[in-house]
mmCIF file of C-alpha atoms in Angstrom:
data_model
loop_
_atom_site.group_PDB
_atom_site.id
_atom_site.type_symbol
_atom_site.label_atom_id
_atom_site.label_comp_id
_atom_site.label_asym_id
_atom_site.label_seq_id
_atom_site.Cartn_x
_atom_site.Cartn_y
_atom_site.Cartn_z
ATOM 1 C CA UNK A 126 -13.935 18.852 0.039
ATOM 2 C CA UNK A 127 -13.101 20.429 3.413
ATOM 3 C CA UNK A 128 -9.451 21.139 4.223
ATOM 4 C CA UNK A 129 -8.921 21.891 7.913
ATOM 5 C CA UNK A 130 -5.604 23.028 9.397
ATOM 6 C CA UNK A 131 -4.459 19.490 10.230
ATOM 7 C CA UNK A 132 -5.145 18.256 6.688
ATOM 8 C CA UNK A 133 -3.324 21.230 5.135
ATOM 9 C CA UNK A 134 -0.334 20.454 7.375
ATOM 10 C CA UNK A 135 -0.391 16.791 6.316
ATOM 11 C CA UNK A 136 -0.689 17.779 2.664
ATOM 12 C CA UNK A 137 2.261 20.187 2.825
ATOM 13 C CA UNK A 138 4.339 17.694 4.793
ATOM 14 C CA UNK A 139 3.578 14.980 2.247
ATOM 15 C CA UNK A 140 4.469 17.189 -0.727
ATOM 16 C CA UNK A 141 7.761 18.215 0.886
ATOM 17 C CA UNK A 142 8.529 14.563 1.630
ATOM 18 C CA UNK A 143 7.910 13.575 -1.994
ATOM 19 C CA UNK A 144 10.004 16.512 -3.259
ATOM 20 C CA UNK A 145 12.892 15.559 -0.957
ATOM 21 C CA UNK A 146 12.677 11.905 -2.038
ATOM 22 C CA UNK A 147 12.612 12.840 -5.722
ATOM 23 C CA UNK A 148 15.716 14.996 -5.284
ATOM 24 C CA UNK A 149 17.601 11.926 -3.994
ATOM 25 C CA UNK A 150 17.369 10.361 -7.457
ATOM 26 C CA UNK A 151 20.229 12.632 -8.573
ATOM 27 C CA UNK A 152 22.695 11.084 -6.102
ATOM 28 C CA UNK A 153 21.529 7.479 -5.611
ATOM 29 C CA UNK A 154 23.159 4.619 -7.501
ATOM 30 C CA UNK A 155 21.181 1.997 -9.399
ATOM 31 C CA UNK A 156 20.851 -0.405 -6.442
ATOM 32 C CA UNK A 157 19.280 2.174 -4.145
ATOM 33 C CA UNK A 158 17.092 3.438 -6.992
ATOM 34 C CA UNK A 159 15.653 -0.076 -7.358
ATOM 35 C CA UNK A 160 15.096 -0.325 -3.605
ATOM 36 C CA UNK A 161 13.360 3.056 -3.663
ATOM 37 C CA UNK A 162 11.213 2.008 -6.629
ATOM 38 C CA UNK A 163 10.120 -1.157 -4.816
ATOM 39 C CA UNK A 164 9.303 0.800 -1.660
ATOM 40 C CA UNK A 165 7.299 3.373 -3.636
ATOM 41 C CA UNK A 166 5.428 0.540 -5.393
ATOM 42 C CA UNK A 167 4.492 -1.060 -2.057
ATOM 43 C CA UNK A 168 3.244 2.300 -0.757
ATOM 44 C CA UNK A 169 1.105 2.702 -3.907
ATOM 45 C CA UNK A 170 -0.454 -0.735 -3.345
ATOM 46 C CA UNK A 171 -1.024 0.104 0.338
ATOM 47 C CA UNK A 172 -2.750 3.396 -0.506
ATOM 48 C CA UNK A 173 -4.882 1.602 -3.107
ATOM 49 C CA UNK A 174 -5.871 -1.154 -0.644
ATOM 50 C CA UNK A 175 -6.547 1.408 2.097
ATOM 51 C CA UNK A 176 -9.493 2.819 0.111
ATOM 52 C CA UNK A 177 -11.357 -0.497 0.370
ATOM 53 C CA UNK A 178 -9.845 -2.175 3.435
ATOM 54 C CA UNK A 179 -9.196 0.934 5.531
ATOM 55 C CA UNK A 180 -11.862 3.530 4.772
ATOM 56 C CA UNK A 181 -14.603 1.078 3.759
ATOM 57 C CA UNK A 182 -13.630 -1.723 6.155
ATOM 58 C CA UNK A 183 -13.917 -4.558 3.636
ATOM 59 C CA UNK A 184 -11.219 -7.300 3.998
ATOM 60 C CA UNK A 185 -10.196 -7.296 0.344
ATOM 61 C CA UNK A 186 -7.426 -9.728 -0.613
ATOM 62 C CA UNK A 187 -7.503 -9.009 -4.333
ATOM 63 C CA UNK A 188 -4.985 -6.180 -4.708
ATOM 64 C CA UNK A 189 -2.498 -8.466 -6.421
ATOM 65 C CA UNK A 190 -5.225 -9.338 -8.970
ATOM 66 C CA UNK A 191 -5.229 -5.752 -10.218
ATOM 67 C CA UNK A 192 -1.453 -5.565 -10.009
ATOM 68 C CA UNK A 193 -1.116 -8.673 -12.214
ATOM 69 C CA UNK A 194 -3.768 -7.486 -14.671
ATOM 70 C CA UNK A 195 -1.950 -4.156 -14.977
ATOM 71 C CA UNK A 196 1.383 -5.914 -15.548
ATOM 72 C CA UNK A 197 -0.023 -8.054 -18.367
ATOM 73 C CA UNK A 198 -2.001 -5.156 -19.858
ATOM 74 C CA UNK A 199 1.199 -3.110 -20.018
ATOM 75 C CA UNK A 200 3.138 -5.977 -21.619
ATOM 76 C CA UNK A 201 0.473 -6.739 -24.214
ATOM 77 C CA UNK A 202 0.004 -3.056 -25.068
ATOM 78 C CA UNK A 203 3.741 -2.510 -25.605
ATOM 79 C CA UNK A 204 4.024 -5.680 -27.688
ATOM 80 C CA UNK A 205 1.251 -4.258 -29.891
ATOM 81 C CA UNK A 206 3.331 -1.138 -30.506
ATOM 82 C CA UNK A 207 1.918 1.328 -27.958
ATOM 83 C CA UNK A 208 4.312 3.692 -26.213
ATOM 84 C CA UNK A 209 5.210 3.017 -22.610
ATOM 85 C CA UNK A 210 3.067 5.903 -21.323
ATOM 86 C CA UNK A 211 0.029 4.776 -23.352
ATOM 87 C CA UNK A 212 0.597 1.242 -22.021
ATOM 88 C CA UNK A 213 0.510 2.513 -18.419
ATOM 89 C CA UNK A 214 -2.749 4.375 -19.071
ATOM 90 C CA UNK A 215 -4.173 1.243 -20.706
ATOM 91 C CA UNK A 216 -3.090 -0.800 -17.665
ATOM 92 C CA UNK A 217 -4.958 1.549 -15.303
ATOM 93 C CA UNK A 218 -8.103 1.521 -17.471
ATOM 94 C CA UNK A 219 -8.150 -2.272 -17.831
ATOM 95 C CA UNK A 220 -7.510 -2.604 -14.101
ATOM 96 C CA UNK A 221 -10.543 -0.385 -13.458
ATOM 97 C CA UNK A 222 -12.684 -2.483 -15.832
ATOM 98 C CA UNK A 223 -11.593 -5.750 -14.204
ATOM 99 C CA UNK A 224 -12.278 -4.241 -10.762
ATOM 100 C CA UNK A 225 -15.760 -3.244 -11.932
ATOM 101 C CA UNK A 226 -16.493 -6.736 -13.269
ATOM 102 C CA UNK A 227 -15.202 -8.351 -10.071
ATOM 103 C CA UNK A 228 -16.752 -5.800 -7.745
ATOM 104 C CA UNK A 229 -20.316 -6.090 -9.031
ATOM 105 C CA UNK A 230 -20.731 -9.673 -7.730
ATOM 106 C CA UNK A 231 -18.118 -9.696 -4.924
ATOM 107 C CA UNK A 232 -19.305 -6.532 -3.183
ATOM 108 C CA UNK A 233 -22.689 -8.147 -2.592
ATOM 109 C CA UNK A 234 -20.853 -10.476 -0.178
ATOM 110 C CA UNK A 235 -19.738 -9.510 3.321
ATOM 111 C CA UNK A 236 -17.138 -10.501 5.898
ATOM 112 C CA UNK A 237 -15.170 -13.679 5.321
ATOM 113 C CA UNK A 238 -17.327 -14.564 2.272
ATOM 114 C CA UNK A 239 -16.048 -11.403 0.592
ATOM 115 C CA UNK A 240 -12.449 -12.164 1.632
ATOM 116 C CA UNK A 241 -12.617 -15.717 0.238
ATOM 117 C CA UNK A 242 -14.164 -14.439 -2.979
ATOM 118 C CA UNK A 243 -11.343 -11.928 -3.500
ATOM 119 C CA UNK A 244 -8.702 -14.619 -2.932
ATOM 120 C CA UNK A 245 -10.471 -16.826 -5.472
ATOM 121 C CA UNK A 246 -10.282 -13.987 -8.013
ATOM 122 C CA UNK A 247 -6.478 -14.039 -7.750
ATOM 123 C CA UNK A 248 -6.390 -17.750 -8.543
ATOM 124 C CA UNK A 249 -8.839 -17.391 -11.438
ATOM 125 C CA UNK A 250 -6.846 -14.583 -13.065
ATOM 126 C CA UNK A 251 -3.583 -16.439 -12.551
ATOM 127 C CA UNK A 252 -5.011 -19.521 -14.282
ATOM 128 C CA UNK A 253 -6.209 -17.331 -17.161
ATOM 129 C CA UNK A 254 -2.694 -15.909 -17.552
ATOM 130 C CA UNK A 255 -1.256 -19.408 -17.224
ATOM 131 C CA UNK A 256 -3.387 -20.980 -19.946
ATOM 132 C CA UNK A 257 -4.019 -18.191 -22.461
ATOM 133 C CA UNK A 258 -0.700 -18.834 -24.222
ATOM 134 C CA UNK A 259 -1.454 -16.834 -27.375
ATOM 135 C CA UNK A 260 -2.049 -13.632 -25.388
ATOM 136 C CA UNK A 261 0.048 -13.901 -22.230
ATOM 137 C CA UNK A 262 2.776 -16.370 -23.174
ATOM 138 C CA UNK A 263 1.394 -18.868 -20.642
ATOM 139 C CA UNK A 264 3.633 -20.326 -17.951
ATOM 140 C CA UNK A 265 6.745 -19.419 -19.964
ATOM 141 C CA UNK A 266 6.054 -15.736 -19.397
ATOM 142 C CA UNK A 267 6.163 -12.618 -21.528
ATOM 143 C CA UNK A 268 9.093 -10.464 -22.572
ATOM 144 C CA UNK A 269 8.522 -6.709 -22.591
ATOM 145 C CA UNK A 270 10.655 -4.231 -24.560
ATOM 146 C CA UNK A 271 13.654 -3.022 -22.535
ATOM 147 C CA UNK A 272 13.955 0.727 -22.177
ATOM 148 C CA UNK A 273 16.994 2.249 -23.935
ATOM 149 C CA UNK A 274 19.756 3.974 -21.975
ATOM 150 C CA UNK A 275 22.362 3.124 -19.362
ATOM 151 C CA UNK A 276 21.215 1.301 -16.176
ATOM 152 C CA UNK A 277 21.435 4.393 -13.952
ATOM 153 C CA UNK A 278 19.337 6.478 -16.352
ATOM 154 C CA UNK A 279 16.702 3.760 -16.723
ATOM 155 C CA UNK A 280 16.666 3.141 -12.965
ATOM 156 C CA UNK A 281 16.169 6.859 -12.336
ATOM 157 C CA UNK A 282 13.303 6.968 -14.869
ATOM 158 C CA UNK A 283 11.362 4.141 -13.202
ATOM 159 C CA UNK A 284 12.089 5.472 -9.706
ATOM 160 C CA UNK A 285 10.613 8.865 -10.582
ATOM 161 C CA UNK A 286 7.699 7.239 -12.455
ATOM 162 C CA UNK A 287 6.739 5.046 -9.501
ATOM 163 C CA UNK A 288 7.261 7.959 -7.106
ATOM 164 C CA UNK A 289 4.949 10.077 -9.288
ATOM 165 C CA UNK A 290 2.304 7.360 -9.067
ATOM 166 C CA UNK A 291 2.796 7.232 -5.291
ATOM 167 C CA UNK A 292 2.259 10.999 -5.165
ATOM 168 C CA UNK A 293 -0.955 10.553 -7.155
ATOM 169 C CA UNK A 294 -2.158 7.817 -4.779
ATOM 170 C CA UNK A 295 -1.316 10.058 -1.800
ATOM 171 C CA UNK A 296 -3.276 13.012 -3.234
ATOM 172 C CA UNK A 297 -6.253 10.753 -4.046
ATOM 173 C CA UNK A 298 -6.210 9.546 -0.435
ATOM 174 C CA UNK A 299 -6.206 13.142 0.847
ATOM 175 C CA UNK A 300 -9.186 14.000 -1.387
ATOM 176 C CA UNK A 301 -11.068 10.850 -0.338
ATOM 177 C CA UNK A 302 -10.289 11.453 3.334
ATOM 178 C CA UNK A 303 -11.770 14.955 3.317
ATOM 179 C CA UNK A 304 -14.631 14.492 0.820
ATOM 180 C CA UNK A 305 -18.237 13.380 1.051
ATOM 181 C CA UNK A 306 -17.156 10.186 -0.688
ATOM 182 C CA UNK A 307 -14.700 9.383 2.116
ATOM 183 C CA UNK A 308 -17.329 10.231 4.734
ATOM 184 C CA UNK A 309 -19.680 7.778 3.021
ATOM 185 C CA UNK A 310 -17.026 5.048 3.043
ATOM 186 C CA UNK A 311 -16.425 5.569 6.767
ATOM 187 C CA UNK A 312 -20.188 5.375 7.374
ATOM 188 C CA UNK A 313 -20.284 2.066 5.460
ATOM 189 C CA UNK A 314 -17.455 0.779 7.658
ATOM 190 C CA UNK A 315 -19.428 1.662 10.783
ATOM 191 C CA UNK A 316 -22.858 0.412 9.723
ATOM 192 C CA UNK A 317 -24.104 -0.171 6.181
ATOM 193 C CA UNK A 318 -27.781 -0.062 7.085
ATOM 194 C CA UNK A 319 -27.410 3.213 8.948
ATOM 195 C CA UNK A 320 -25.426 4.644 6.028
ATOM 196 C CA UNK A 321 -28.194 3.682 3.634
ATOM 197 C CA UNK A 322 -30.807 5.286 5.910
ATOM 198 C CA UNK A 323 -29.026 8.657 5.800
ATOM 199 C CA UNK A 324 -29.128 8.697 1.980
ATOM 200 C CA UNK A 325 -25.822 7.115 0.992
ATOM 201 C CA UNK A 326 -25.967 4.857 -2.075
ATOM 202 C CA UNK A 327 -24.002 2.116 -0.351
ATOM 203 C CA UNK A 328 -23.475 -0.230 -3.288
ATOM 204 C CA UNK A 329 -22.409 2.581 -5.665
ATOM 205 C CA UNK A 330 -19.916 3.870 -3.092
ATOM 206 C CA UNK A 331 -18.467 0.388 -2.600
ATOM 207 C CA UNK A 332 -18.101 -0.210 -6.341
ATOM 208 C CA UNK A 333 -16.519 3.225 -6.870
ATOM 209 C CA UNK A 334 -13.926 2.595 -4.134
ATOM 210 C CA UNK A 335 -13.179 -0.872 -5.531
ATOM 211 C CA UNK A 336 -12.730 0.476 -9.089
ATOM 212 C CA UNK A 337 -10.501 3.343 -7.935
ATOM 213 C CA UNK A 338 -8.406 0.912 -5.915
ATOM 214 C CA UNK A 339 -8.139 -1.435 -8.910
ATOM 215 C CA UNK A 340 -7.017 1.325 -11.282
ATOM 216 C CA UNK A 341 -4.241 2.467 -8.939
ATOM 217 C CA UNK A 342 -3.047 -1.096 -8.293
ATOM 218 C CA UNK A 343 -3.050 -1.902 -12.027
ATOM 219 C CA UNK A 344 -1.044 1.247 -12.829
ATOM 220 C CA UNK A 345 1.593 0.088 -10.321
ATOM 221 C CA UNK A 346 1.645 -3.318 -12.036
ATOM 222 C CA UNK A 347 2.143 -1.641 -15.409
ATOM 223 C CA UNK A 348 5.174 0.369 -14.271
ATOM 224 C CA UNK A 349 6.621 -2.694 -12.523
ATOM 225 C CA UNK A 350 6.269 -4.831 -15.675
ATOM 226 C CA UNK A 351 8.029 -2.191 -17.787
ATOM 227 C CA UNK A 352 10.824 -2.017 -15.231
ATOM 228 C CA UNK A 353 11.556 -5.761 -14.979
ATOM 229 C CA UNK A 354 10.865 -6.309 -18.736
ATOM 230 C CA UNK A 355 9.581 -9.833 -18.071
ATOM 231 C CA UNK A 356 6.490 -11.170 -16.320
ATOM 232 C CA UNK A 357 5.128 -14.603 -15.563
ATOM 233 C CA UNK A 358 1.924 -15.699 -13.785
ATOM 234 C CA UNK A 359 3.487 -16.793 -10.474
ATOM 235 C CA UNK A 360 5.178 -13.404 -9.999
ATOM 236 C CA UNK A 361 2.410 -11.182 -11.368
ATOM 237 C CA UNK A 362 -0.229 -12.898 -9.189
ATOM 238 C CA UNK A 363 1.889 -13.615 -6.101
ATOM 239 C CA UNK A 364 -0.413 -14.803 -3.308
ATOM 240 C CA UNK A 365 2.007 -13.701 -0.583
ATOM 241 C CA UNK A 366 1.443 -10.091 -1.630
ATOM 242 C CA UNK A 367 -2.275 -10.479 -0.964
ATOM 243 C CA UNK A 368 -1.372 -10.847 2.718
ATOM 244 C CA UNK A 369 1.597 -8.473 2.894
ATOM 245 C CA UNK A 370 -0.258 -5.399 1.606
ATOM 246 C CA UNK A 371 -3.046 -5.468 4.251
ATOM 247 C CA UNK A 372 -0.465 -6.240 6.944
ATOM 248 C CA UNK A 373 1.567 -3.164 5.970
ATOM 249 C CA UNK A 374 -1.505 -0.925 6.182
ATOM 250 C CA UNK A 375 -2.492 -2.450 9.536
ATOM 251 C CA UNK A 376 0.998 -1.761 10.897
ATOM 252 C CA UNK A 377 0.773 1.894 9.894
ATOM 253 C CA UNK A 378 -2.900 2.578 10.566
ATOM 254 C CA UNK A 379 -5.962 1.696 8.481
ATOM 255 C CA UNK A 380 -8.195 4.446 7.160
ATOM 256 C CA UNK A 381 -5.547 7.137 7.583
ATOM 257 C CA UNK A 382 -3.567 9.270 5.122
ATOM 258 C CA UNK A 383 -0.044 8.382 6.262
ATOM 259 C CA UNK A 384 -0.734 4.876 7.634
ATOM 260 C CA UNK A 385 0.089 3.106 4.315
ATOM 261 C CA UNK A 386 3.358 5.040 3.986
ATOM 262 C CA UNK A 387 4.498 4.400 7.563
ATOM 263 C CA UNK A 388 3.405 0.756 7.460
ATOM 264 C CA UNK A 389 5.149 0.150 4.133
ATOM 265 C CA UNK A 390 8.452 1.637 5.292
ATOM 266 C CA UNK A 391 8.252 -0.105 8.677
ATOM 267 C CA UNK A 392 7.519 -3.491 7.085
ATOM 268 C CA UNK A 393 10.321 -3.239 4.498
ATOM 269 C CA UNK A 394 12.902 -2.213 7.123
ATOM 270 C CA UNK A 395 11.729 -4.976 9.488
ATOM 271 C CA UNK A 396 11.808 -7.563 6.700
ATOM 272 C CA UNK A 397 15.339 -6.604 5.630
ATOM 273 C CA UNK A 398 16.577 -6.688 9.253
ATOM 274 C CA UNK A 399 15.131 -10.155 9.929
ATOM 275 C CA UNK A 400 16.418 -11.423 6.584
ATOM 276 C CA UNK A 401 19.946 -10.157 7.309
ATOM 277 C CA UNK A 402 20.303 -11.547 10.864
ATOM 278 C CA UNK A 403 17.986 -14.601 10.882
ATOM 279 C CA UNK A 404 18.216 -15.961 7.366
ATOM 280 C CA UNK A 405 17.231 -19.549 8.313
ATOM 281 C CA UNK A 406 14.250 -18.525 10.443
ATOM 282 C CA UNK A 407 13.300 -15.251 8.820
ATOM 283 C CA UNK A 408 9.765 -16.236 7.749
ATOM 284 C CA UNK A 409 8.778 -17.563 11.184
ATOM 285 C CA UNK A 410 10.383 -14.696 13.116
ATOM 286 C CA UNK A 411 8.885 -12.088 10.783
ATOM 287 C CA UNK A 412 5.451 -13.671 11.203
ATOM 288 C CA UNK A 413 5.738 -13.682 15.019
ATOM 289 C CA UNK A 414 6.831 -10.030 15.090
ATOM 290 C CA UNK A 415 3.949 -9.017 12.821
ATOM 291 C CA UNK A 416 1.401 -10.890 14.970
ATOM 292 C CA UNK A 417 2.834 -9.297 18.138
ATOM 293 C CA UNK A 418 2.791 -5.784 16.648
ATOM 294 C CA UNK A 419 -0.782 -6.156 15.394
ATOM 295 C CA UNK A 420 -1.873 -7.636 18.747
ATOM 296 C CA UNK A 421 -0.362 -4.835 20.827
ATOM 297 C CA UNK A 422 -1.009 -2.068 18.237
ATOM 298 C CA UNK A 423 -4.403 -2.920 16.730
ATOM 299 C CA UNK A 424 -4.784 0.646 15.400
ATOM 300 C CA UNK A 425 -1.253 0.728 13.986
ATOM 301 C CA UNK A 426 1.592 3.118 14.705
ATOM 302 C CA UNK A 427 -0.640 6.152 14.050
ATOM 303 C CA UNK A 428 -3.150 4.810 16.566
ATOM 304 C CA UNK A 429 -0.722 5.366 19.404
ATOM 305 C CA UNK A 430 -1.418 8.308 21.673
ATOM 306 C CA UNK A 431 1.991 9.937 21.284
ATOM 307 C CA UNK A 432 0.963 12.990 23.330
ATOM 308 C CA UNK A 433 -0.094 10.954 26.391
ATOM 309 C CA UNK A 434 3.062 8.830 26.075
ATOM 310 C CA UNK A 435 5.195 11.987 26.085
ATOM 311 C CA UNK A 436 3.262 13.385 29.074
ATOM 312 C CA UNK A 437 3.784 10.141 31.024
ATOM 313 C CA UNK A 438 7.501 10.195 30.197
ATOM 314 C CA UNK A 439 7.746 13.874 31.245
ATOM 315 C CA UNK A 440 5.976 13.197 34.579
ATOM 316 C CA UNK A 441 8.209 10.211 35.268
ATOM 317 C CA UNK A 442 11.312 12.275 34.443
ATOM 318 C CA UNK A 443 10.230 15.090 36.794
ATOM 319 C CA UNK A 444 9.519 12.589 39.599
ATOM 320 C CA UNK A 445 12.977 11.048 39.242
ATOM 321 C CA UNK A 446 14.618 14.489 39.368
ATOM 322 C CA UNK A 447 12.670 15.379 42.533
ATOM 323 C CA UNK A 448 13.653 12.104 44.188
ATOM 324 C CA UNK A 449 17.338 12.669 43.376
ATOM 325 C CA UNK A 450 17.155 16.227 44.763
ATOM 326 C CA UNK A 451 15.669 14.989 48.068
ATOM 327 C CA UNK A 452 18.335 12.292 48.353
ATOM 328 C CA UNK A 453 21.109 14.880 47.860
ATOM 329 C CA UNK A 454 19.603 17.222 50.482
ATOM 330 C CA UNK A 455 19.269 14.410 53.043
ATOM 331 C CA UNK A 456 22.807 13.165 52.417
#
């Protein structure tokens, strides 16, 4: 792995940001802790999706599959007597296994065939959860043991747990970004045949990225299930999330380290604003804003040339000052 000066700066900035966010848990009340936990969970899912959709360039719409599998794996493991931490590890492992089983056939497809196949996997897994009553509780859902302690203490525990997972996903992204593995994924995104010709085992790289993404997404599902203490198929395998996660990464910048974080925060703030002021039309307005942002910012917020924008603003400011000076001298 090669760490240049820019990557070291990003790594230090990210670690300081996580440390500052973790310190807030001492002063936030339970409501804001839940909001922070949800935001951290979305960033985890974005970082997980970014490995396949961003670095590898495959339009995967199956992130919620791994999230749902992780949620049910956590619930089943805890109902069998495992501790909460063992249940989270089990959720990540089962998520990786499911990703491997799905990835072996799906990653032989390309383009919209791959996208349709990943969407179909969500429906298949949801139907399994819906009909396997003896294991998942079926459509009625599954209760998960509630964590002992007062609400603030429990809220702080899950906030720090999800934030710790987000930190792990961030560090994995940094390693992937600067490693030979990440270079191989970017080559696959550019041209699979050319990547194969330079010695990259294309299929193995694709499967590895898919499995890593599935494990991270499933771990997030496990922590979420423990937090809400109840899961059902329509929430664990929510189809809307299959669209929202890629949109968040696109807003921030695909194939970048901080794109998933910026996109996740931007999307949540935008969604809350539209919900608060346009409650009757929020879905339509939110959709139009997202389409407009993606149309005008195809590379996301990080794709903007901030330096050239600042230089243009500085030149315009100097020109205005010169014009005002001439007007004063003439008058």
